[in-house]
């Protein structure tokens, strides 16, 4: 199954047995030796629900610590799902970037790293690199499918959507697309992160897993709408993959719109310091060259506001949440019809 490199040596250990039937809730333990805890561990929560025969589905939340819908739903599934309802195995990981999750931050306060830019990790690197290495070497090889539940986080508000991870493997691309549509979010979007290979979803694809991502609201809050989409979508996907009964599946999104973030043209970046005023609500149809908003330099009232412009046609898919921007900050994101 595993198409990645060989397992690298690691000092991490688990309190669950991935091969045991039934339900277990425990931790992956990473020996961690900071000033106040010489021989302690960083504990990454993990639950295993296994029964009968069927695929193994790995569900991740808390990849970024300020995105909450996914972790909430993974916790609910952990508590509510009876092993008898499962055919196969669920590996449920609600807070993989645990230090970031406990701090409600995108990045880890321990080493400053964005977990989702550290794959394939390093088993003897910083704590975040150790976690991504363990997922790469020890978790992905167990799986047939991977669901990475993101939201927009503190800095972005994003239209709730299922995300297709692009891959050069045509068979896998079809499976990814079918699985993302089965999630049945209001929108389905292809997001390639400008080709960055260091994400969890890109790594899962290299390991051959059917891979689905999400973007569920954002702004560092819990969205009522996005949480409902997440609760429904997770069950839809598990039914699509055959791990729970298809009676849990709502109508698939086979005819819903599909969009794509088309390279750098998808993004509107701030050219200067100031306060960003967006011109359009999420979901508005816009075209290349149209003003996306303007940046007010409120501490220099004689200076006119500076307009920024969309670089492609599509819909406004994401918008910066805080008003304050600095040069290079992402103000808007446009998704183009596929
Ligand atoms: Ca995210």
XYZ file of C-alpha atoms and ligand atoms in Angstrom:
339
model
C 0.000 0.000 0.000
C 2.622 2.508 1.052
C 4.338 4.193 -1.880
C 6.356 6.487 0.384
C 9.833 6.000 1.739
C 10.646 3.262 4.256
C 9.651 3.855 7.880
C 12.317 5.924 9.585
C 13.366 5.178 13.185
C 11.298 7.101 15.742
C 11.029 7.271 19.538
C 7.239 7.876 19.390
C 4.853 5.231 20.754
C 1.084 4.736 21.048
C -1.438 3.829 23.752
C -3.756 2.258 21.154
C -3.374 -0.925 19.099
C -4.291 -0.142 15.496
C -4.974 -3.851 14.835
C -7.486 -4.370 17.653
C -11.249 -4.569 16.951
C -13.686 -2.337 18.835
C -13.226 1.256 20.004
C -10.095 2.669 21.623
C -9.323 6.270 22.512
C -5.746 7.169 23.376
C -2.668 9.012 22.216
C 0.424 8.942 20.092
C 3.172 9.872 22.538
C 6.153 11.890 21.360
C 8.988 12.093 23.910
C 9.456 15.822 24.469
C 11.906 17.417 26.839
C 11.289 21.134 27.395
C 12.492 23.182 30.392
C 9.587 22.257 32.674
C 9.307 18.541 31.795
C 12.569 16.649 31.357
C 11.106 13.224 30.535
C 7.582 14.071 29.398
C 5.656 13.554 26.173
C 3.587 15.555 23.703
C 0.291 13.659 23.375
C -1.510 13.635 20.018
C -5.047 12.252 20.486
C -6.109 9.298 18.354
C -9.128 6.993 18.365
C -9.516 3.717 16.502
C -12.908 2.198 15.698
C -12.599 -1.151 13.898
C -15.011 -3.918 13.030
C -15.330 -6.599 10.355
C -13.602 -6.082 7.039
C -13.422 -2.936 4.959
C -11.217 0.039 4.186
C -9.290 2.118 6.696
C -10.247 5.797 6.697
C -7.980 8.319 8.421
C -9.691 11.533 9.532
C -7.592 14.550 10.512
C -8.616 17.750 12.265
C -6.527 20.397 13.963
C -3.975 20.405 11.173
C -4.204 24.126 11.838
C -5.126 24.919 15.444
C -7.624 27.709 14.703
C -10.035 25.682 12.529
C -12.765 24.077 14.583
C -15.575 22.418 12.619
C -13.509 19.315 11.762
C -12.203 18.677 15.295
C -15.735 19.081 16.720
C -17.173 16.514 14.295
C -14.295 14.046 14.739
C -14.911 14.203 18.505
C -18.625 13.553 18.006
C -17.914 10.557 15.754
C -15.437 9.221 18.334
C -18.058 9.338 21.093
C -21.176 8.411 19.106
C -20.187 5.781 16.558
C -20.688 2.205 17.732
C -18.096 -0.249 16.350
C -20.984 -2.467 15.174
C -21.927 0.315 12.714
C -18.467 0.160 11.097
C -17.189 -2.162 8.374
C -13.452 -1.543 8.292
C -11.494 0.870 10.430
C -11.604 4.548 11.343
C -8.460 6.278 12.610
C -9.759 9.508 14.141
C -7.274 12.301 14.825
C -8.994 15.554 15.908
C -5.956 17.642 16.904
C -2.833 16.561 15.070
C -1.049 19.867 15.511
C -1.820 19.548 19.222
C 0.191 22.495 20.569
C -1.350 24.786 17.938
C -4.847 23.421 18.695
C -4.495 24.046 22.426
C -3.252 27.575 21.699
C -5.962 28.207 19.033
C -3.236 29.177 16.596
C -2.531 28.236 12.990
C 1.086 27.421 13.811
C 2.650 25.622 16.756
C 3.685 27.921 19.613
C 6.418 25.386 20.482
C 8.496 25.561 17.307
C 6.636 28.185 15.245
C 5.992 25.727 12.407
C 2.963 25.323 10.154
C 2.445 21.522 10.413
C 0.925 21.535 6.920
C 4.205 22.755 5.447
C 6.425 20.183 7.199
C 5.611 16.905 5.431
C 7.186 14.364 5.118
C 8.550 15.570 8.464
C 11.611 14.471 10.395
C 11.379 11.883 13.223
C 14.232 13.637 15.045
C 13.323 17.198 14.075
C 11.232 19.719 16.034
C 7.992 18.509 17.625
C 5.845 19.511 14.628
C 8.248 17.756 12.236
C 8.121 14.643 14.461
C 4.316 14.557 14.252
C 4.216 14.896 10.448
C 6.932 12.208 10.167
C 4.844 9.822 12.282
C 1.752 10.464 10.150
C 3.833 9.885 6.997
C 5.624 6.726 8.160
C 3.138 5.047 10.504
C -0.419 6.342 9.868
C -0.731 6.818 6.086
C 0.554 3.250 5.392
C -2.449 1.931 7.377
C -4.999 3.837 5.279
C -7.025 3.538 2.117
C -8.531 7.024 2.398
C -7.644 10.316 4.109
C -9.998 13.152 5.023
C -8.287 16.395 6.095
C -10.864 18.735 7.659
C -9.746 22.355 7.325
C -11.536 25.656 7.720
C -10.237 29.091 6.755
C -8.579 29.808 10.105
C -8.173 33.185 11.786
C -7.047 35.095 8.699
C -9.541 33.903 6.059
C -13.267 33.392 5.620
C -13.863 30.734 2.957
C -16.993 29.391 1.222
C -17.755 25.979 2.746
C -16.488 23.419 0.259
C -15.026 19.998 -0.314
C -11.531 20.112 -1.752
C -10.092 17.896 -4.483
C -6.346 17.357 -4.121
C -4.823 17.261 -7.614
C -2.570 14.333 -8.530
C -0.835 13.132 -11.692
C -2.157 9.600 -11.002
C -5.298 9.483 -13.176
C -6.956 6.639 -11.273
C -6.391 8.387 -7.958
C -7.585 11.708 -9.418
C -10.910 10.057 -10.287
C -11.220 8.526 -6.811
C -10.374 11.877 -5.172
C -12.942 13.683 -7.301
C -15.696 11.116 -6.638
C -14.972 11.155 -2.905
C -14.974 14.974 -2.694
C -18.310 15.083 -4.539
C -19.723 12.422 -2.228
C -18.929 14.710 0.740
C -21.696 16.842 -0.788
C -20.610 20.325 0.279
C -22.296 23.248 -1.521
C -19.130 23.684 -3.619
C -16.280 21.451 -4.711
C -12.939 23.101 -5.441
C -9.607 21.851 -6.794
C -6.838 23.360 -4.649
C -3.221 22.541 -5.422
C -1.508 24.977 -3.008
C 0.655 26.175 -5.940
C 2.140 22.684 -6.208
C 3.512 22.620 -2.647
C 4.387 18.968 -1.805
C 4.704 19.577 1.956
C 0.988 19.308 2.850
C -0.760 16.360 4.506
C -3.079 15.866 1.515
C -0.245 15.936 -1.067
C 1.613 13.374 1.047
C -1.479 11.159 1.365
C -1.814 11.204 -2.441
C 1.822 10.158 -2.840
C 1.009 7.253 -0.491
C -1.858 6.276 -2.829
C -4.723 7.142 -0.448
C -8.050 8.450 -1.742
C -7.799 12.002 -0.430
C -10.418 14.643 0.359
C -9.933 18.052 1.955
C -12.371 20.695 3.104
C -12.561 24.413 3.720
C -15.408 25.061 6.157
C -15.935 28.727 6.886
C -13.193 30.314 8.925
C -12.418 33.561 10.644
C -11.387 31.670 13.772
C -15.040 31.056 14.673
C -17.450 28.115 14.550
C -19.912 28.524 11.679
C -23.391 27.033 12.248
C -23.776 26.438 8.503
C -20.302 24.941 7.993
C -20.621 22.696 11.052
C -23.854 21.228 9.635
C -22.144 20.701 6.257
C -19.244 18.982 8.032
C -21.465 16.679 10.119
C -23.377 15.617 7.011
C -20.311 15.454 4.744
C -18.281 13.185 7.016
C -21.115 10.663 7.137
C -21.634 10.982 3.367
C -17.978 10.244 2.733
C -17.838 7.288 5.131
C -20.909 5.824 3.423
C -19.370 6.449 -0.027
C -16.240 4.573 1.077
C -18.351 1.702 2.442
C -17.321 2.076 6.101
C -20.833 2.911 7.347
C -24.220 2.070 5.870
C -25.352 4.018 2.814
C -28.596 4.898 4.597
C -26.503 7.682 6.226
C -25.738 9.243 2.821
C -27.575 12.345 1.622
C -27.903 13.016 -2.095
C -24.483 13.351 -3.739
C -23.156 16.509 -5.316
C -22.636 14.970 -8.768
C -24.117 17.971 -10.577
C -22.894 20.718 -8.235
C -20.434 23.326 -9.435
C -16.736 22.534 -9.462
C -14.162 25.293 -9.205
C -10.403 25.531 -9.271
C -7.831 27.885 -7.768
C -5.899 28.642 -10.941
C -2.344 29.225 -9.772
C -1.176 32.618 -8.579
C -3.998 34.419 -10.471
C -6.418 33.146 -7.811
C -4.913 35.384 -5.137
C -5.115 39.129 -4.482
C -2.200 40.262 -2.309
C -1.888 43.542 -0.389
C 0.655 45.915 -1.944
C 0.901 48.158 1.122
C 0.186 48.560 4.832
C -3.355 49.523 5.766
C -6.938 48.407 6.312
C -8.509 46.237 3.586
C -12.055 47.116 2.517
C -13.495 44.237 0.442
C -15.953 45.200 -2.323
C -17.742 41.830 -2.646
C -19.321 39.190 -0.440
C -18.255 35.556 -0.721
C -19.817 33.853 -3.746
C -20.038 37.050 -5.869
C -19.172 36.555 -9.551
C -16.201 38.737 -10.492
C -13.874 39.170 -13.457
C -10.178 39.753 -14.082
C -9.185 43.407 -13.732
C -12.200 44.305 -11.589
C -11.360 46.076 -8.311
C -11.488 43.592 -5.394
C -11.350 46.284 -2.744
C -9.104 49.037 -1.495
C -6.579 49.550 1.239
C -7.078 52.580 3.445
C -3.955 54.027 5.040
C -5.949 55.361 7.950
C -2.914 56.881 9.699
C -2.154 58.994 6.602
C -5.519 60.600 5.726
C -4.084 62.709 2.878
C -3.154 59.529 1.006
C -5.879 58.081 -1.263
C -6.985 54.487 -0.658
C -5.140 52.034 -2.921
C -7.274 49.724 -5.064
C -6.406 46.070 -5.564
C -7.742 43.988 -8.475
C -8.784 40.432 -9.242
C -6.455 38.570 -11.608
C -8.950 36.020 -12.963
C -12.663 35.449 -13.591
C -14.681 33.411 -11.103
C -16.374 33.730 -7.729
C -15.049 35.289 -4.542
C -14.068 32.113 -2.675
C -12.136 33.565 0.243
C -11.774 36.923 1.945
C -9.348 38.198 4.548
C -10.957 38.224 7.996
C -8.941 40.864 9.935
C -9.125 44.360 8.455
C -5.456 45.075 9.044
C -3.163 44.050 6.174
C 0.554 44.249 5.593
C 2.336 43.978 2.227
C 1.964 40.419 0.892
C -1.109 39.511 2.957
C -3.822 37.622 1.064
C -6.900 39.889 0.699
C -9.125 37.808 -1.610
C -9.185 34.430 -3.300
C -11.039 33.757 -6.564
C -12.178 30.275 -7.594
C -12.633 29.840 -11.340
C -15.231 27.488 -12.854
C -13.520 24.243 -13.880
Ca -6.267 25.307 7.019
